[in-house]
Tab-separated table of C-alpha atoms in Angstrom:
chain	number	residue	atom	x	y	z
A	1	MET	CA	158.944	122.398	-14.840
A	2	THR	CA	159.996	125.807	-14.859
A	3	THR	CA	158.292	128.376	-12.575
A	4	ARG	CA	158.747	131.764	-11.391
A	5	HIS	CA	158.627	131.685	-7.534
A	6	ASP	CA	159.142	134.503	-6.709
A	7	THR	CA	155.611	135.800	-8.514
A	8	PRO	CA	152.810	134.142	-5.988
A	9	ASP	CA	150.258	133.637	-8.209
A	10	ILE	CA	152.796	131.261	-10.474
A	11	PHE	CA	153.988	129.487	-7.125
A	12	ALA	CA	150.077	128.153	-7.186
A	13	LEU	CA	150.665	126.146	-9.948
A	14	SER	CA	153.952	124.472	-8.828
A	15	GLU	CA	151.754	121.133	-8.600
A	16	ILE	CA	151.568	120.783	-12.529
A	17	HIS	CA	153.648	118.216	-13.716
A	18	GLY	CA	154.760	120.012	-17.046
A	19	PRO	CA	156.068	123.136	-18.018
A	20	VAL	CA	154.970	126.219	-16.432
A	21	LEU	CA	156.466	129.534	-18.543
A	22	ARG	CA	156.309	133.360	-18.759
A	23	PRO	CA	157.421	135.621	-21.086
A	24	GLY	CA	161.135	135.611	-21.003
A	25	ASP	CA	161.401	131.410	-20.646
A	26	PRO	CA	163.821	130.034	-22.723
A	27	ALA	CA	160.833	127.250	-23.810
A	28	TYR	CA	158.411	130.476	-23.796
A	29	ALA	CA	157.997	131.078	-27.719
A	30	ASP	CA	157.683	127.404	-28.615
A	31	GLU	CA	155.326	126.604	-26.270
A	32	VAL	CA	152.916	129.135	-27.885
A	33	THR	CA	153.488	128.701	-31.122
A	34	GLY	CA	150.708	126.615	-33.517
A	35	PHE	CA	150.795	126.258	-36.573
A	36	ASN	CA	148.969	129.464	-37.794
A	37	LEU	CA	151.891	131.307	-37.383
A	38	ALA	CA	149.376	134.572	-38.111
A	39	ALA	CA	148.148	134.610	-34.440
A	40	LEU	CA	151.344	135.086	-32.332
A	41	HIS	CA	150.538	134.380	-28.611
A	42	THR	CA	151.584	136.354	-25.806
A	43	PRO	CA	149.923	135.189	-22.786
A	44	ASP	CA	151.304	135.769	-19.163
A	45	VAL	CA	151.130	132.209	-18.525
A	46	VAL	CA	151.323	129.389	-20.478
A	47	VAL	CA	150.902	125.189	-18.951
A	48	GLY	CA	152.083	122.401	-20.905
A	49	ALA	CA	149.731	119.799	-19.664
A	50	THR	CA	150.717	116.391	-19.251
A	51	GLY	CA	147.239	114.781	-18.079
A	52	PRO	CA	143.784	116.061	-16.689
A	53	ASP	CA	145.063	116.476	-13.151
A	54	ASP	CA	147.227	119.878	-14.841
A	55	ILE	CA	143.900	120.649	-16.390
A	56	VAL	CA	142.396	120.611	-13.185
A	57	THR	CA	145.140	122.532	-11.385
A	58	ALA	CA	145.189	125.467	-14.126
A	59	MET	CA	141.238	125.802	-14.246
A	60	ARG	CA	141.051	126.258	-10.922
A	61	TRP	CA	144.299	128.695	-10.522
A	62	ALA	CA	142.303	130.696	-13.343
A	63	LYS	CA	139.236	130.686	-11.656
A	64	ALA	CA	140.815	131.568	-7.849
A	65	THR	CA	142.894	134.963	-10.003
A	66	ASP	CA	140.079	135.651	-12.127
A	67	THR	CA	142.116	135.093	-15.389
A	68	PRO	CA	141.113	134.156	-18.996
A	69	VAL	CA	142.279	131.116	-20.572
A	70	ALA	CA	142.423	129.532	-23.947
A	71	VAL	CA	143.439	126.507	-25.105
A	72	GLN	CA	145.577	125.082	-28.023
A	73	ALA	CA	146.784	121.852	-29.123
A	74	THR	CA	148.172	122.227	-32.541
A	75	GLY	CA	146.943	125.613	-33.352
A	76	HIS	CA	145.805	125.158	-37.042
A	77	GLY	CA	142.908	126.958	-35.447
A	78	ALA	CA	144.474	129.758	-34.269
A	79	ASN	CA	143.305	132.945	-35.748
A	80	PHE	CA	143.464	134.894	-32.696
A	81	PRO	CA	146.483	136.345	-30.973
A	82	ILE	CA	146.315	135.411	-27.245
A	83	GLU	CA	146.748	138.537	-25.604
A	84	LYS	CA	147.465	138.032	-21.569
A	85	GLY	CA	145.711	135.411	-19.677
A	86	LEU	CA	146.784	131.715	-19.338
A	87	LEU	CA	147.288	129.570	-22.137
A	88	ILE	CA	146.857	125.600	-21.937
A	89	ASN	CA	149.156	123.745	-24.261
A	90	THR	CA	147.690	120.273	-24.427
A	91	ALA	CA	149.976	119.064	-27.359
A	92	ARG	CA	151.713	116.646	-24.950
A	93	MET	CA	148.587	114.550	-24.487
A	94	THR	CA	148.504	112.641	-27.678
A	95	ASP	CA	147.651	109.203	-26.378
A	96	VAL	CA	145.008	106.941	-28.368
A	97	ARG	CA	143.388	104.283	-27.419
A	98	VAL	CA	141.189	101.485	-29.608
A	99	ASP	CA	138.904	99.047	-28.822
A	100	PRO	CA	137.792	96.842	-32.020
A	101	THR	CA	135.592	94.947	-30.596
A	102	THR	CA	133.276	98.346	-29.895
A	103	ARG	CA	134.575	99.963	-32.615
A	104	THR	CA	135.695	103.182	-30.935
A	105	ALA	CA	138.624	105.091	-29.489
A	106	THR	CA	139.879	107.349	-26.531
A	107	ILE	CA	141.329	110.493	-27.696
A	108	ALA	CA	143.120	112.828	-25.574
A	109	ALA	CA	143.384	116.239	-25.927
A	110	GLY	CA	146.428	117.113	-27.934
A	111	ALA	CA	146.060	113.922	-30.056
A	112	LYS	CA	146.544	114.868	-33.904
A	113	TRP	CA	144.052	112.800	-36.250
A	114	SER	CA	147.371	111.387	-37.724
A	115	HIS	CA	147.565	109.605	-34.349
A	116	VAL	CA	144.241	107.908	-34.370
A	117	MET	CA	144.971	106.833	-37.705
A	118	ALA	CA	148.020	105.292	-36.969
A	119	ALA	CA	146.069	103.733	-33.691
A	120	ALA	CA	142.652	102.484	-36.031
A	121	ALA	CA	144.288	100.944	-39.213
A	122	PRO	CA	145.747	98.063	-37.998
A	123	HIS	CA	141.747	97.109	-36.648
A	124	GLY	CA	140.624	97.781	-40.697
A	125	LEU	CA	139.012	101.310	-38.642
A	126	ALA	CA	139.280	104.467	-39.195
A	127	GLY	CA	137.763	107.738	-37.524
A	128	LEU	CA	136.213	111.449	-39.605
A	129	SER	CA	139.366	113.235	-40.073
A	130	GLY	CA	138.914	116.311	-42.204
A	131	THR	CA	141.528	117.785	-44.589
A	132	SER	CA	144.529	117.487	-42.903
A	133	THR	CA	145.378	114.193	-40.385
A	134	ASP	CA	147.716	116.723	-38.831
A	135	ALA	CA	144.864	118.825	-37.104
A	136	GLY	CA	143.927	117.771	-33.621
A	137	VAL	CA	140.849	115.896	-32.907
A	138	ILE	CA	139.504	117.501	-30.129
A	139	GLY	CA	139.319	121.575	-31.534
A	140	TYR	CA	138.180	120.432	-35.323
A	141	THR	CA	135.580	117.928	-33.214
A	142	LEU	CA	133.742	120.590	-30.815
A	143	GLY	CA	133.729	123.378	-34.003
A	144	GLY	CA	131.305	119.733	-35.357
A	145	GLY	CA	134.402	119.170	-37.486
A	146	LEU	CA	133.725	119.149	-41.440
A	147	PRO	CA	135.216	115.470	-42.589
A	148	VAL	CA	136.170	114.546	-46.412
A	149	LEU	CA	133.490	111.754	-45.921
A	150	GLY	CA	130.977	113.990	-44.344
A	151	ARG	CA	128.095	113.387	-47.419
A	152	ALA	CA	128.810	109.596	-46.155
A	153	TYR	CA	128.976	109.565	-42.487
A	154	GLY	CA	127.972	112.971	-41.330
A	155	TYR	CA	130.092	115.452	-39.180
A	156	ALA	CA	132.978	113.969	-36.775
A	157	ALA	CA	130.593	115.702	-33.844
A	158	ASP	CA	127.767	113.027	-34.620
A	159	LEU	CA	130.298	109.893	-33.492
A	160	VAL	CA	131.263	111.164	-30.541
A	161	ARG	CA	129.968	109.080	-27.490
A	162	SER	CA	130.806	110.557	-24.281
A	163	PHE	CA	133.202	113.779	-22.953
A	164	GLN	CA	135.777	114.090	-20.182
A	165	VAL	CA	135.856	117.933	-19.463
A	166	VAL	CA	137.097	120.134	-17.266
A	167	THR	CA	134.962	123.279	-16.543
A	168	PRO	CA	135.964	126.813	-15.549
A	169	ASP	CA	134.761	125.972	-11.774
A	170	GLY	CA	138.338	123.425	-11.641
A	171	ARG	CA	135.425	120.009	-11.818
A	172	LEU	CA	136.539	117.183	-13.660
A	173	ARG	CA	132.902	115.699	-14.947
A	174	GLU	CA	132.129	113.190	-17.405
A	175	THR	CA	129.571	113.941	-20.155
A	176	ASP	CA	127.363	111.800	-22.886
A	177	PRO	CA	123.585	111.760	-23.842
A	178	GLN	CA	122.375	110.231	-19.941
A	179	HIS	CA	124.857	112.121	-18.094
A	180	GLU	CA	125.149	116.384	-17.870
A	181	PRO	CA	123.076	116.355	-21.495
A	182	GLU	CA	122.989	119.311	-21.889
A	183	LEU	CA	126.981	120.294	-21.354
A	184	PHE	CA	127.214	117.187	-23.872
A	185	TRP	CA	125.062	119.044	-26.009
A	186	ALA	CA	126.870	122.410	-26.139
A	187	LEU	CA	130.366	120.761	-26.496
A	188	ARG	CA	129.215	119.193	-29.943
A	189	GLY	CA	129.141	122.052	-32.261
A	190	GLY	CA	129.857	125.030	-29.401
A	191	LYS	CA	133.305	124.936	-29.777
A	192	GLY	CA	135.424	125.177	-26.685
A	193	ASN	CA	132.869	127.897	-24.666
A	194	VAL	CA	132.103	125.391	-21.220
A	195	GLY	CA	135.155	123.776	-21.007
A	196	VAL	CA	138.168	122.304	-21.888
A	197	VAL	CA	138.253	118.478	-22.872
A	198	THR	CA	140.420	116.043	-22.069
A	199	SER	CA	139.363	113.533	-23.732
A	200	LEU	CA	136.565	112.373	-26.144
A	201	VAL	CA	134.944	108.893	-27.020
A	202	THR	CA	134.149	108.629	-30.616
A	203	GLU	CA	132.667	105.734	-32.526
A	204	LEU	CA	134.917	104.709	-35.742
A	205	LEU	CA	134.553	103.451	-39.173
A	206	PRO	CA	135.398	100.099	-40.538
A	207	LEU	CA	136.511	101.789	-43.303
A	208	PRO	CA	140.433	99.953	-44.281
A	209	ARG	CA	140.589	101.992	-47.571
A	210	LEU	CA	138.697	104.158	-50.284
A	211	TYR	CA	138.974	105.422	-53.569
A	212	GLY	CA	139.855	109.450	-54.139
A	213	GLY	CA	142.092	111.835	-55.054
A	214	GLY	CA	142.253	114.924	-57.237
A	215	ILE	CA	141.699	115.945	-60.920
A	216	TYR	CA	143.799	119.034	-61.891
A	217	CYS	CA	142.942	121.165	-64.781
A	218	PRO	CA	144.921	123.861	-66.143
A	219	GLY	CA	143.441	127.050	-64.390
A	220	GLU	CA	142.182	128.475	-68.102
A	221	HIS	CA	139.843	125.797	-67.746
A	222	THR	CA	138.275	126.543	-64.219
A	223	GLU	CA	134.778	127.791	-65.856
A	224	ALA	CA	134.389	124.374	-67.759
A	225	LEU	CA	134.916	121.969	-64.909
A	226	LEU	CA	133.387	123.996	-62.047
A	227	ARG	CA	129.825	124.019	-64.505
A	228	ALA	CA	130.452	120.258	-64.854
A	229	TRP	CA	131.019	119.880	-61.342
A	230	ALA	CA	127.896	121.358	-60.253
A	231	ASP	CA	125.866	119.707	-62.562
A	232	TRP	CA	127.307	116.424	-61.367
A	233	THR	CA	126.766	117.155	-57.745
A	234	ARG	CA	122.626	117.227	-58.485
A	235	THR	CA	122.656	113.580	-59.151
A	236	ALA	CA	125.963	112.555	-57.001
A	237	PRO	CA	124.531	109.856	-54.633
A	238	ASP	CA	124.995	110.504	-50.910
A	239	GLU	CA	128.161	108.655	-50.736
A	240	MET	CA	130.503	110.401	-52.841
A	241	CYS	CA	132.277	113.268	-51.709
A	242	SER	CA	133.872	115.988	-53.643
A	243	ALA	CA	134.957	119.574	-53.619
A	244	PHE	CA	135.776	122.535	-56.262
A	245	THR	CA	139.068	124.435	-55.963
A	246	ILE	CA	140.568	126.972	-56.901
A	247	LEU	CA	144.676	126.918	-56.371
A	248	ARG	CA	147.235	129.501	-57.167
A	249	LEU	CA	150.321	127.794	-55.575
A	250	PRO	CA	153.269	129.538	-55.000
A	251	PRO	CA	157.114	128.597	-56.289
A	252	ILE	CA	158.126	126.704	-53.260
A	253	PRO	CA	159.753	123.230	-53.098
A	254	GLN	CA	156.730	121.604	-50.660
A	255	ILE	CA	154.331	121.670	-53.462
A	256	PRO	CA	155.252	118.958	-55.624
A	257	GLU	CA	155.905	119.057	-59.332
A	258	PRO	CA	153.890	119.683	-61.587
A	259	LEU	CA	152.036	121.232	-59.803
A	260	ARG	CA	154.216	123.991	-57.974
A	261	GLY	CA	153.722	127.298	-58.862
A	262	GLY	CA	150.895	126.714	-60.822
A	263	PHE	CA	147.577	128.081	-61.422
A	264	TRP	CA	144.996	125.424	-61.007
A	265	ALA	CA	141.453	124.100	-61.176
A	266	ARG	CA	140.777	120.811	-59.071
A	267	VAL	CA	137.706	118.543	-57.880
A	268	ALA	CA	138.820	116.216	-54.940
A	269	ILE	CA	136.960	112.828	-54.641
A	270	ALA	CA	136.660	110.475	-51.714
A	271	TRP	CA	134.279	107.890	-52.289
A	272	PRO	CA	134.278	104.995	-49.802
A	273	GLY	CA	132.270	102.700	-51.861
A	274	LEU	CA	133.724	99.974	-54.325
A	275	PRO	CA	136.734	102.001	-56.475
A	276	ALA	CA	135.106	100.558	-60.366
A	277	ALA	CA	131.972	101.931	-59.268
A	278	GLY	CA	133.359	105.480	-58.113
A	279	GLU	CA	135.673	105.289	-61.276
A	280	ALA	CA	132.473	105.377	-63.450
A	281	LEU	CA	130.940	108.140	-61.665
A	282	ILE	CA	133.513	110.180	-61.830
A	283	ALA	CA	134.397	109.334	-65.524
A	284	PRO	CA	132.115	112.910	-66.418
A	285	LEU	CA	134.666	115.199	-64.505
A	286	ARG	CA	137.564	113.617	-66.332
A	287	GLN	CA	136.099	114.393	-70.003
A	288	ALA	CA	135.012	118.429	-68.425
A	289	ALA	CA	138.271	119.556	-69.904
A	290	PRO	CA	141.865	118.945	-70.078
A	291	VAL	CA	143.444	116.833	-67.075
A	292	ALA	CA	146.576	117.723	-66.077
A	293	VAL	CA	147.341	115.455	-63.605
A	294	ASP	CA	145.059	113.161	-61.806
A	295	THR	CA	145.413	111.301	-58.651
A	296	VAL	CA	142.395	109.590	-57.942
A	297	GLU	CA	143.112	106.086	-57.187
A	298	VAL	CA	143.071	103.713	-54.425
A	299	MET	CA	144.228	104.320	-50.907
A	300	ASP	CA	144.843	103.284	-46.964
A	301	HIS	CA	142.400	105.856	-45.419
A	302	ALA	CA	145.577	106.542	-43.362
A	303	ALA	CA	146.802	107.874	-46.904
A	304	LEU	CA	143.424	110.683	-46.446
A	305	ASP	CA	145.849	113.965	-47.071
A	306	ARG	CA	146.791	113.188	-50.572
A	307	ILE	CA	143.203	114.097	-51.499
A	308	HIS	CA	143.279	117.750	-50.518
A	309	MET	CA	147.366	118.384	-50.322
A	310	GLU	CA	146.626	120.925	-47.653
A	311	PRO	CA	150.051	122.370	-46.569
A	312	GLN	CA	151.936	120.343	-43.632
A	313	ASP	CA	154.554	122.816	-42.180
A	314	PRO	CA	153.067	126.113	-39.636
A	315	LEU	CA	152.354	129.394	-42.379
A	316	PRO	CA	150.635	132.473	-40.991
A	317	ALA	CA	146.776	132.064	-42.982
A	318	ARG	CA	144.127	134.156	-43.536
A	319	GLU	CA	140.658	131.766	-43.700
A	320	SER	CA	137.274	132.434	-43.704
A	321	CYS	CA	133.755	131.142	-44.815
A	322	LEU	CA	130.093	131.118	-46.039
A	323	LEU	CA	127.543	128.115	-45.789
A	324	LEU	CA	125.765	128.348	-49.490
A	325	ARG	CA	121.801	127.637	-49.734
A	326	ASP	CA	122.802	126.643	-53.200
A	327	LEU	CA	125.404	127.149	-56.457
A	328	THR	CA	122.965	128.648	-58.775
A	329	ALA	CA	123.860	130.094	-62.408
A	330	ASP	CA	123.915	133.335	-60.849
A	331	ALA	CA	125.982	132.288	-58.234
A	332	ILE	CA	128.630	130.098	-60.055
A	333	ARG	CA	128.789	133.694	-62.489
A	334	THR	CA	130.011	135.606	-59.229
A	335	PHE	CA	131.885	132.862	-58.206
A	336	LEU	CA	133.947	132.954	-61.353
A	337	ASP	CA	134.193	136.830	-61.367
A	338	GLN	CA	135.731	136.937	-58.059
A	339	ALA	CA	138.297	134.050	-57.910
A	340	GLY	CA	139.074	132.831	-61.590
A	341	PRO	CA	140.902	133.208	-64.356
A	342	ALA	CA	139.233	136.888	-64.828
A	343	ALA	CA	140.827	137.580	-61.257
A	344	GLY	CA	143.865	136.885	-62.769
A	345	VAL	CA	146.814	134.567	-61.708
A	346	ASP	CA	148.332	136.705	-59.229
A	347	HIS	CA	144.932	137.039	-57.406
A	348	PRO	CA	146.087	137.196	-53.446
A	349	LEU	CA	143.977	133.820	-51.903
A	350	LEU	CA	146.250	130.935	-52.614
A	351	MET	CA	142.816	128.712	-52.140
A	352	VAL	CA	139.285	128.938	-52.702
A	353	GLU	CA	137.130	126.436	-52.949
A	354	ILE	CA	133.464	124.918	-52.581
A	355	ARG	CA	132.186	121.916	-50.697
A	356	HIS	CA	129.502	119.449	-51.799
A	357	MET	CA	127.755	119.152	-48.392
A	358	GLY	CA	124.459	117.506	-48.226
A	359	GLY	CA	123.930	113.890	-47.793
A	360	ALA	CA	124.534	112.691	-44.071
A	361	MET	CA	125.454	116.500	-43.236
A	362	SER	CA	121.597	117.579	-43.984
A	363	ARG	CA	120.625	115.048	-41.276
A	364	PRO	CA	120.168	115.444	-37.682
A	365	SER	CA	122.357	113.789	-35.925
A	366	PRO	CA	120.714	110.660	-33.560
A	367	VAL	CA	121.817	112.806	-30.485
A	368	GLU	CA	121.119	116.405	-30.610
A	369	ASP	CA	123.746	118.753	-30.932
A	370	ALA	CA	124.623	123.265	-31.858
A	371	VAL	CA	126.106	122.027	-35.181
A	372	CYS	CA	123.722	124.620	-37.633
A	373	SER	CA	125.222	123.544	-40.926
A	374	ARG	CA	123.080	120.668	-42.037
A	375	ASP	CA	120.700	122.837	-43.987
A	376	ALA	CA	123.476	124.165	-46.512
A	377	LEU	CA	123.761	121.981	-50.083
A	378	TYR	CA	127.559	123.683	-50.756
A	379	PHE	CA	130.097	125.685	-48.595
A	380	ILE	CA	132.382	128.116	-49.275
A	381	ASP	CA	135.938	128.800	-47.856
A	382	SER	CA	138.905	130.249	-48.752
A	383	VAL	CA	143.139	130.596	-47.439
A	384	GLY	CA	145.704	133.537	-48.248
A	385	ILE	CA	149.031	133.303	-47.107
A	386	LEU	CA	150.547	136.039	-44.710
A	387	ALA	CA	153.873	136.619	-46.241
A	388	ALA	CA	154.262	140.341	-45.883
A	389	PRO	CA	152.171	143.379	-44.640
A	390	PRO	CA	151.421	144.677	-48.697
A	391	ALA	CA	150.123	140.907	-48.983
A	392	ALA	CA	148.047	140.910	-45.869
A	393	GLU	CA	146.144	144.176	-46.916
A	394	ALA	CA	145.741	142.227	-50.435
A	395	ILE	CA	144.344	139.224	-48.983
A	396	GLU	CA	141.820	141.019	-46.743
A	397	GLN	CA	140.848	142.991	-49.537
A	398	ALA	CA	140.230	139.914	-52.083
A	399	THR	CA	138.495	138.029	-48.669
A	400	GLN	CA	135.838	140.773	-47.776
A	401	GLN	CA	135.059	141.236	-51.800
A	402	LEU	CA	134.401	137.587	-52.634
A	403	TYR	CA	132.344	136.768	-49.413
A	404	THR	CA	130.140	140.199	-50.327
A	405	ALA	CA	129.929	139.093	-53.489
A	406	MET	CA	128.820	135.645	-52.271
A	407	ALA	CA	126.613	136.595	-49.707
A	408	PRO	CA	122.951	136.552	-51.667
A	409	TYR	CA	123.896	133.465	-52.355
A	410	GLY	CA	124.539	132.380	-48.578
A	411	THR	CA	122.340	130.938	-45.679
A	412	GLY	CA	123.960	133.861	-43.032
A	413	ARG	CA	126.354	131.610	-41.095
A	414	THR	CA	129.565	130.403	-41.198
A	415	MET	CA	131.203	127.469	-39.551
A	416	VAL	CA	133.156	127.826	-36.266
A	417	ASN	CA	135.978	126.277	-37.053
A	418	ILE	CA	136.756	128.119	-40.513
A	419	HIS	CA	134.817	131.496	-39.934
A	420	GLY	CA	137.993	133.344	-39.669
A	421	THR	CA	139.168	136.060	-37.166
A	422	PRO	CA	136.343	136.475	-34.863
A	423	GLY	CA	134.937	139.892	-34.699
A	424	ASP	CA	132.121	141.333	-32.396
A	425	GLU	CA	129.105	138.849	-30.923
A	426	GLN	CA	127.164	139.612	-33.928
A	427	ASP	CA	130.067	137.998	-36.124
A	428	ARG	CA	130.469	135.207	-33.909
A	429	ALA	CA	126.928	134.815	-33.525
A	430	ARG	CA	126.711	133.562	-37.502
A	431	ALA	CA	128.545	130.106	-36.703
A	432	TRP	CA	125.147	129.131	-35.272
A	433	THR	CA	120.833	129.515	-35.778
A	434	PRO	CA	119.437	132.292	-33.337
A	435	GLU	CA	117.807	129.948	-31.329
A	436	VAL	CA	121.115	127.394	-30.893
A	437	TYR	CA	123.468	130.758	-30.174
A	438	GLU	CA	121.017	131.800	-27.330
A	439	ARG	CA	120.961	128.319	-25.585
A	440	LEU	CA	124.423	128.179	-25.763
A	441	ARG	CA	124.509	131.713	-24.349
A	442	HIS	CA	122.407	130.352	-21.276
A	443	ASP	CA	125.167	127.261	-20.997
A	444	LYS	CA	127.942	129.420	-21.008
A	445	ALA	CA	125.893	131.223	-18.297
A	446	THR	CA	125.645	127.713	-16.377
A	447	TYR	CA	129.073	126.576	-16.778
A	448	ASP	CA	131.225	129.816	-17.519
A	449	PRO	CA	129.537	132.789	-15.562
A	450	SER	CA	132.480	134.508	-14.839
A	451	ASN	CA	133.776	134.111	-18.752
A	452	LEU	CA	136.565	132.699	-18.095
A	453	LEU	CA	136.914	130.972	-21.538
A	454	ARG	CA	136.340	134.281	-23.643
A	455	TYR	CA	139.355	134.069	-26.270
A	456	GLY	CA	138.535	132.663	-29.949
A	457	HIS	CA	134.836	132.297	-31.121
A	458	ALA	CA	133.589	132.874	-27.629
A	459	VAL	CA	130.009	133.171	-26.893
A	460	THR	CA	128.747	135.959	-24.928
A	461	PRO	CA	126.944	134.313	-21.464
A	462	ALA	CA	123.012	135.185	-21.065
């Protein structure tokens, strides 16, 4: 542990087992850096937590000194730089314990989905991961968790059975539907506004394999593939999970040939049923436009990353999203104007995607939660890579133009995990319905009246 004992406030953190660092300490930069390099954190203190006791100590110190607190595991959702305050890094807490009898996993605060997959696969089980298993489980699930197989099984938050959480008063609590049910509600979809989760218990799925991958067509065939996919989604069964993506990929070694440096239209497929049935279902998509690359195949569930091919190396990114009521002819035309071939191969957004929602994601959770995207039939999100100041300006302009143009077809709301850089309170509130947002504000006033957890996508206490 590294501390500065000449600073009284920091001396109170000497009981922490992990490192306690301040700006200028040798390991400080590594400790605060996450996956999204666009958010360069500069907290006054960073604590490398090794277990729940470290988080309890850190939160009690923060309460005593009125120091605001942020939490980071992998940093995939880091779209807001943490300045001053205390940053708790949970990346060392990666323990995953699988109970094959109850089909559950107990997952520590810093574990990635890849850790869960590795622990669950020997038992023929899997978790409801998103498009990258490199992302942390806790932050993803607190925001609801949008799984690749969401239409088939719902949101990741729907499967959570319990949390262990440290609230801003420094208490370590256990919460589930019977114990502190309001806290349990707020943690499932309300992001990290009422406490710092040290672990959760979630259900696992008996799903060792699936049929999935991507159908890639040259970018000039974007319109044909998009229109065919949009029509196809109208009758696709709930278990068929898919997304339409426009990709403008840079010529870098991390991207495999022949996709490297190309302009592509893709449909990503994830089907948990029999492969033959899945193959028959996607046949119209393979006939909609000339297919250049087809990676759809039977795969182990642990190979889920091959479906969406998300970047695996840290990078500076600008992300944003919008929930769509429907994908009408006018919405498709507007989308193509903004991101299709007419926008040019030099369009600054690396990826623009429309995800098919509905299915199990449209049904209420067995236990009520704060997820507010169940009324959306589609979901649009985008990513731009902030390589240099001119690129950043172009990405910001293109992002604003895209979502302004698509707003008439939206629900008016976003998803908290993919919202992008949070703005003022009105902007942050768009991740929830007005009723849910007010309920979260009251819960915030109950568990965090001093608003210590005020960074990122924060809710204002009532």
